[in-house]
Tab-separated table of C-alpha atoms and ligand atoms in Angstrom:
chain	number	residue	atom	x	y	z
A	1	UNK	CA	0.000	0.000	0.000
A	2	UNK	CA	1.277	3.497	-0.747
A	3	UNK	CA	1.793	5.851	2.190
A	4	UNK	CA	0.164	9.287	1.986
A	5	UNK	CA	2.454	12.125	3.091
A	6	UNK	CA	1.396	15.766	3.109
A	7	UNK	CA	4.244	18.085	2.060
A	8	UNK	CA	4.405	21.853	2.408
A	9	UNK	CA	8.094	22.710	2.012
A	10	UNK	CA	9.318	23.059	-1.597
A	11	UNK	CA	12.865	22.377	-0.364
A	12	UNK	CA	11.858	18.994	1.097
A	13	UNK	CA	14.626	16.615	-0.100
A	14	UNK	CA	12.052	13.861	-0.651
A	15	UNK	CA	10.782	15.891	-3.616
A	16	UNK	CA	14.138	15.856	-5.420
A	17	UNK	CA	12.833	13.686	-8.295
A	18	UNK	CA	10.472	16.554	-9.193
A	19	UNK	CA	12.783	19.584	-9.058
A	20	UNK	CA	13.924	21.723	-12.019
A	21	UNK	CA	11.559	20.085	-14.487
A	22	UNK	CA	11.782	23.040	-16.865
A	23	UNK	CA	15.576	22.686	-17.136
A	24	UNK	CA	15.618	20.301	-20.109
A	25	UNK	CA	19.416	20.156	-20.360
A	26	UNK	CA	19.718	19.160	-16.697
A	27	UNK	CA	16.817	16.701	-16.654
A	28	UNK	CA	17.878	14.886	-19.826
A	29	UNK	CA	21.179	14.010	-18.112
A	30	UNK	CA	19.822	13.477	-14.599
A	31	UNK	CA	16.898	11.195	-15.354
A	32	UNK	CA	18.725	8.388	-17.212
A	33	UNK	CA	21.695	8.699	-14.802
A	34	UNK	CA	19.408	8.295	-11.788
A	35	UNK	CA	17.294	5.605	-13.450
A	36	UNK	CA	14.005	7.492	-13.366
A	37	UNK	CA	11.479	9.085	-15.665
A	38	UNK	CA	8.380	11.162	-15.012
A	39	UNK	CA	4.801	10.394	-15.969
A	40	UNK	CA	2.472	13.389	-15.948
A	41	UNK	CA	-1.315	13.432	-15.744
A	42	UNK	CA	-3.702	10.714	-14.588
A	43	UNK	CA	-3.951	8.889	-17.916
A	44	UNK	CA	-0.204	8.675	-18.497
A	45	UNK	CA	0.514	7.687	-14.878
A	46	UNK	CA	-2.052	4.868	-15.162
A	47	UNK	CA	-0.572	3.684	-18.463
A	48	UNK	CA	2.925	3.560	-16.969
A	49	UNK	CA	1.636	1.550	-13.984
A	50	UNK	CA	-0.349	-0.809	-16.212
A	51	UNK	CA	2.753	-1.338	-18.364
A	52	UNK	CA	4.481	-2.630	-15.223
A	53	UNK	CA	6.748	0.282	-14.380
A	54	UNK	CA	7.386	0.612	-10.644
A	55	UNK	CA	6.700	4.015	-9.072
A	56	UNK	CA	9.421	5.550	-6.887
A	57	UNK	CA	6.911	8.121	-5.616
A	58	UNK	CA	3.928	10.222	-6.640
A	59	UNK	CA	3.455	13.972	-6.222
A	60	UNK	CA	-0.115	15.138	-6.648
A	61	UNK	CA	-2.871	17.436	-5.544
A	62	UNK	CA	-5.317	15.501	-3.349
A	63	UNK	CA	-8.143	15.961	-5.848
A	64	UNK	CA	-6.365	13.781	-8.450
A	65	UNK	CA	-5.690	10.925	-6.030
A	66	UNK	CA	-8.969	9.010	-6.565
A	67	UNK	CA	-8.093	8.511	-10.250
A	68	UNK	CA	-4.778	6.784	-9.539
A	69	UNK	CA	-4.944	5.285	-6.039
A	70	UNK	CA	-6.499	2.002	-7.210
A	71	UNK	CA	-3.600	1.358	-9.592
A	72	UNK	CA	-1.136	2.305	-6.834
A	73	UNK	CA	-2.587	-0.125	-4.280
A	74	UNK	CA	-0.037	-2.839	-5.051
A	75	UNK	CA	2.918	-0.462	-4.689
A	76	UNK	CA	4.784	0.403	-1.556
A	77	UNK	CA	5.741	3.979	-2.437
A	78	UNK	CA	5.203	7.409	-0.902
A	79	UNK	CA	2.421	9.573	-2.338
A	80	UNK	CA	3.204	13.206	-1.614
A	81	UNK	CA	0.129	15.413	-1.389
A	82	UNK	CA	0.703	19.076	-2.183
A	83	UNK	CA	-1.315	22.109	-3.157
A	84	UNK	CA	-1.071	23.619	-6.649
A	85	UNK	CA	1.288	26.418	-5.549
A	86	UNK	CA	3.769	23.992	-4.011
A	87	UNK	CA	3.653	21.814	-7.121
A	88	UNK	CA	4.432	24.828	-9.261
A	89	UNK	CA	7.280	25.979	-7.011
A	90	UNK	CA	8.917	22.549	-6.924
A	91	UNK	CA	8.573	21.728	-10.609
A	92	UNK	CA	8.862	25.222	-12.086
A	93	UNK	CA	5.612	25.091	-14.081
A	94	UNK	CA	1.874	24.528	-13.801
A	95	UNK	CA	1.489	20.753	-13.695
A	96	UNK	CA	-1.013	19.299	-16.143
A	97	UNK	CA	-3.952	17.800	-14.253
A	98	UNK	CA	-1.970	17.963	-11.016
A	99	UNK	CA	-0.451	14.463	-10.863
A	100	UNK	CA	3.168	13.447	-11.390
A	101	UNK	CA	4.766	10.072	-10.793
A	102	UNK	CA	8.467	9.340	-10.691
A	103	UNK	CA	8.915	5.893	-12.222
A	104	UNK	CA	11.831	3.480	-12.187
A	105	UNK	CA	13.408	2.850	-15.599
A	106	UNK	CA	13.889	-0.749	-16.689
A	107	UNK	CA	16.787	-2.299	-18.562
A	108	UNK	CA	16.204	-1.973	-22.307
A	109	UNK	CA	15.765	-5.213	-24.288
A	110	UNK	CA	18.693	-6.461	-26.365
A	111	UNK	CA	18.458	-5.938	-30.108
A	112	UNK	CA	18.452	-9.707	-30.621
A	113	UNK	CA	15.459	-10.116	-28.309
A	114	UNK	CA	13.597	-7.203	-29.854
A	115	UNK	CA	14.173	-8.332	-33.419
A	116	UNK	CA	13.359	-11.994	-32.764
A	117	UNK	CA	9.640	-11.341	-33.298
A	118	UNK	CA	9.387	-7.819	-34.756
A	119	UNK	CA	8.558	-7.670	-38.474
A	120	UNK	CA	7.968	-3.948	-38.915
A	121	UNK	CA	10.527	-1.743	-37.243
A	122	UNK	CA	11.268	1.978	-37.184
A	123	UNK	CA	14.750	3.385	-36.645
A	124	UNK	CA	15.231	7.008	-35.536
A	125	UNK	CA	18.577	8.653	-36.185
A	126	UNK	CA	19.425	11.525	-33.835
A	127	UNK	CA	15.999	13.197	-33.500
A	128	UNK	CA	16.472	16.144	-31.156
A	129	UNK	CA	12.874	17.105	-30.466
A	130	UNK	CA	11.075	15.177	-27.712
A	131	UNK	CA	7.724	16.139	-29.213
A	132	UNK	CA	8.655	14.455	-32.486
A	133	UNK	CA	9.891	11.333	-30.698
A	134	UNK	CA	6.630	11.077	-28.749
A	135	UNK	CA	4.543	11.638	-31.891
A	136	UNK	CA	6.482	8.940	-33.791
A	137	UNK	CA	5.771	6.462	-30.970
A	138	UNK	CA	2.083	7.364	-30.998
A	139	UNK	CA	1.974	6.819	-34.764
A	140	UNK	CA	3.903	3.548	-34.407
A	141	UNK	CA	1.421	2.229	-31.836
A	142	UNK	CA	-1.567	3.285	-33.928
A	143	UNK	CA	-0.309	2.073	-37.299
A	144	UNK	CA	1.084	-1.386	-36.612
A	145	UNK	CA	4.826	-0.913	-36.014
A	146	UNK	CA	6.275	-3.680	-33.802
A	147	UNK	CA	9.394	-2.008	-32.388
A	148	UNK	CA	11.330	1.266	-32.350
A	149	UNK	CA	15.126	1.578	-32.333
A	150	UNK	CA	16.614	4.951	-31.431
A	151	UNK	CA	20.221	5.912	-32.198
A	152	UNK	CA	22.472	6.631	-29.198
A	153	UNK	CA	22.168	10.414	-29.737
A	154	UNK	CA	18.405	10.396	-30.311
A	155	UNK	CA	16.231	12.241	-27.769
A	156	UNK	CA	15.020	10.081	-24.884
A	157	UNK	CA	11.611	8.404	-25.452
A	158	UNK	CA	11.067	8.416	-21.677
A	159	UNK	CA	11.632	12.138	-21.277
A	160	UNK	CA	8.481	13.765	-19.837
A	161	UNK	CA	7.554	15.581	-23.052
A	162	UNK	CA	7.989	12.443	-25.227
A	163	UNK	CA	5.924	10.381	-22.799
A	164	UNK	CA	3.154	12.987	-22.727
A	165	UNK	CA	2.969	13.517	-26.504
A	166	UNK	CA	3.014	9.756	-27.106
A	167	UNK	CA	0.028	9.444	-24.719
A	168	UNK	CA	1.870	6.537	-23.119
A	169	UNK	CA	2.676	4.759	-26.418
A	170	UNK	CA	6.334	4.718	-25.303
A	171	UNK	CA	5.175	2.121	-22.742
A	172	UNK	CA	3.274	0.061	-25.298
A	173	UNK	CA	5.682	-0.199	-28.229
A	174	UNK	CA	8.868	-2.158	-27.424
A	175	UNK	CA	11.990	-0.078	-28.015
A	176	UNK	CA	15.715	-0.032	-27.470
A	177	UNK	CA	18.864	1.914	-28.336
A	178	UNK	CA	20.354	1.209	-31.775
A	179	UNK	CA	23.828	0.729	-30.380
A	180	UNK	CA	26.279	0.442	-32.132
A	181	UNK	CA	25.327	3.140	-34.567
A	182	UNK	CA	25.168	3.014	-37.561
A	183	UNK	CA	26.236	-0.635	-37.277
A	184	UNK	CA	22.721	-1.587	-36.154
A	185	UNK	CA	21.628	-1.014	-39.745
A	186	UNK	CA	24.045	-3.792	-40.820
A	187	UNK	CA	22.586	-6.024	-38.111
A	188	UNK	CA	19.065	-5.388	-39.428
A	189	UNK	CA	20.162	-6.250	-42.961
A	190	UNK	CA	21.920	-9.418	-41.725
A	191	UNK	CA	18.662	-10.427	-40.041
A	192	UNK	CA	16.819	-10.115	-43.346
A	193	UNK	CA	15.232	-6.678	-42.906
A	194	UNK	CA	14.864	-4.401	-45.923
A	195	UNK	CA	16.062	-1.047	-44.586
A	196	UNK	CA	14.266	1.945	-46.119
A	197	UNK	CA	16.114	5.258	-45.807
A	198	UNK	CA	13.325	7.848	-45.725
A	199	UNK	CA	14.411	11.044	-47.439
A	200	UNK	CA	12.709	13.873	-49.343
A	201	UNK	CA	15.646	13.867	-51.784
A	202	UNK	CA	14.271	13.620	-55.350
A	203	UNK	CA	16.890	10.964	-56.191
A	204	UNK	CA	15.005	8.425	-54.022
A	205	UNK	CA	12.321	6.088	-55.299
A	206	UNK	CA	8.681	6.957	-54.646
A	207	UNK	CA	6.921	5.341	-51.667
A	208	UNK	CA	4.276	4.232	-54.181
A	209	UNK	CA	6.798	1.921	-55.860
A	210	UNK	CA	8.736	0.763	-52.783
A	211	UNK	CA	8.746	-2.858	-51.647
A	212	UNK	CA	7.307	-2.596	-48.130
A	213	UNK	CA	6.842	-6.288	-47.428
A	214	UNK	CA	8.073	-7.316	-43.975
A	215	UNK	CA	10.562	-7.784	-42.474
A	216	UNK	CA	11.108	-4.096	-43.058
A	217	UNK	CA	12.807	-1.261	-41.164
A	218	UNK	CA	11.811	2.364	-41.789
A	219	UNK	CA	14.784	4.647	-41.095
A	220	UNK	CA	13.987	8.308	-40.298
A	221	UNK	CA	16.496	11.132	-39.958
A	222	UNK	CA	17.048	14.120	-37.727
A	223	UNK	CA	14.935	17.263	-38.056
A	224	UNK	CA	17.564	19.546	-39.584
A	225	UNK	CA	19.903	17.594	-41.810
A	226	UNK	CA	18.030	14.372	-42.303
A	227	UNK	CA	19.832	11.010	-42.437
A	228	UNK	CA	23.624	10.998	-42.259
A	229	UNK	CA	25.643	9.770	-45.226
A	230	UNK	CA	26.815	6.818	-43.111
A	231	UNK	CA	23.224	5.726	-42.421
A	232	UNK	CA	22.105	6.271	-46.025
A	233	UNK	CA	24.996	4.175	-47.329
A	234	UNK	CA	23.919	1.218	-45.183
A	235	UNK	CA	20.245	1.148	-46.206
A	236	UNK	CA	18.808	-1.054	-48.936
A	237	UNK	CA	16.782	1.691	-50.625
A	238	UNK	CA	16.152	5.435	-50.458
A	239	UNK	CA	12.429	6.169	-50.353
A	240	UNK	CA	10.629	9.468	-50.883
A	241	UNK	CA	7.077	10.461	-49.972
A	242	UNK	CA	6.007	12.494	-53.002
A	243	UNK	CA	5.218	16.113	-52.099
A	244	UNK	CA	3.751	19.103	-53.908
A	245	UNK	CA	6.250	21.234	-55.810
A	246	UNK	CA	8.055	23.853	-53.736
A	247	UNK	CA	7.885	21.980	-50.407
A	248	UNK	CA	11.263	20.840	-49.025
A	249	UNK	CA	10.235	18.148	-46.592
A	250	UNK	CA	7.637	16.920	-44.138
A	251	UNK	CA	7.998	17.114	-40.392
A	252	UNK	CA	9.564	13.801	-39.356
A	253	UNK	CA	6.538	12.702	-37.304
A	254	UNK	CA	4.205	13.513	-40.204
A	255	UNK	CA	6.453	11.527	-42.554
A	256	UNK	CA	6.374	8.627	-40.087
A	257	UNK	CA	2.556	8.534	-40.147
A	258	UNK	CA	2.469	8.342	-43.936
A	259	UNK	CA	5.038	5.565	-44.240
A	260	UNK	CA	3.761	3.585	-41.204
A	261	UNK	CA	0.289	3.573	-42.712
A	262	UNK	CA	1.637	2.132	-45.948
A	263	UNK	CA	3.867	-0.408	-44.168
A	264	UNK	CA	1.484	-1.335	-41.367
A	265	UNK	CA	-1.594	-1.927	-43.473
A	266	UNK	CA	0.355	-3.793	-46.129
A	267	UNK	CA	-0.839	-1.354	-48.795
A	268	UNK	CA	1.816	-2.773	-51.075
A	269	UNK	CA	1.137	-6.428	-50.354
B	1	SAM	C1	12.542	17.484	-41.623
B	1	SAM	S1	13.111	16.086	-42.425
B	1	SAM	C2	14.801	16.493	-42.763
B	1	SAM	C3	14.954	17.267	-44.004
B	1	SAM	C4	16.352	17.198	-44.569
B	1	SAM	N1	16.636	18.407	-45.270
B	1	SAM	C5	16.517	15.988	-45.497
B	1	SAM	O1	16.899	16.193	-46.639
B	1	SAM	O2	16.270	14.862	-45.088
B	1	SAM	C6	13.311	14.853	-41.177
B	1	SAM	C7	13.127	13.463	-41.675
B	1	SAM	O3	11.788	13.255	-42.069
B	1	SAM	C8	11.728	12.299	-43.123
B	1	SAM	N2	11.072	12.956	-44.278
B	1	SAM	C9	10.615	14.212	-44.335
B	1	SAM	N3	10.025	14.459	-45.516
B	1	SAM	C10	10.112	13.314	-46.230
B	1	SAM	C11	9.670	12.917	-47.531
B	1	SAM	N4	9.019	13.740	-48.330
B	1	SAM	N5	9.930	11.657	-47.934
B	1	SAM	C12	10.577	10.783	-47.121
B	1	SAM	N6	11.010	11.118	-45.880
B	1	SAM	C13	10.775	12.353	-45.430
B	1	SAM	C14	13.163	11.908	-43.439
B	1	SAM	O4	13.482	10.697	-42.776
B	1	SAM	C15	13.963	13.074	-42.866
B	1	SAM	O5	15.266	12.673	-42.511
């Protein structure tokens, strides 16, 4: 059973997991190093708990407790009850729907384990924007992608913003780090995956003509420069989503939705 603890001092050391949440540079280092991530809002907290993540603690306004206490019943963790002002002072912002949970990270699956059953995979190279990472996971969950691999430099799928934008899809779609990079692309090829380098470059073949039959890996590049030359050189084909004249590229999450729909529904089969 969780223990309810009322807190009224923003400097209370027990609230350390929740401090400086607006300092992205600090939190993106601290959270993986300390083995935690944050779930925000009742729905996302419940999805993390249902996915089997263990809570380290919860920080919430009392009015949001009824929505999450049932799912917390099996966990022996402190639930800190605070008013809205204290929450804002500790975290640095107005917390969405008043509930935050600090969750324990789990070891990521090995690539061999992940790829043993996955047939449709997405690979993200060095995305920097947590919103895009979360949106790609949400699209992957909705459109039939079995697993996500993120390059070592790619933004953290368990960062608060990614988790929130994904609506908890980061808990539902199996994922791991594509380490070594770009060597993981060779591993995918060796395991029989067709690796599709997604690029708006006109020299690529149209998505309409691409062979999307599984096992297939969709490889998406970073927001500014797109895929690196090293990644492109390792892929089996360069694939372009046709666009209207005068448009340079799609946002990476938008591009992911288009190609996942084609791959996931077997449009080409
Ligand atoms: C904003 S784009 C990067 C644009 C960059 N100038 C380039 O040439 O790739 C980010 C990623 O979205 C995907 N993407 C965007 N538009 C695309 C399109 N029309 N066809 C295929 N992939 C696209 C690619 O994977 C790209 O690396």
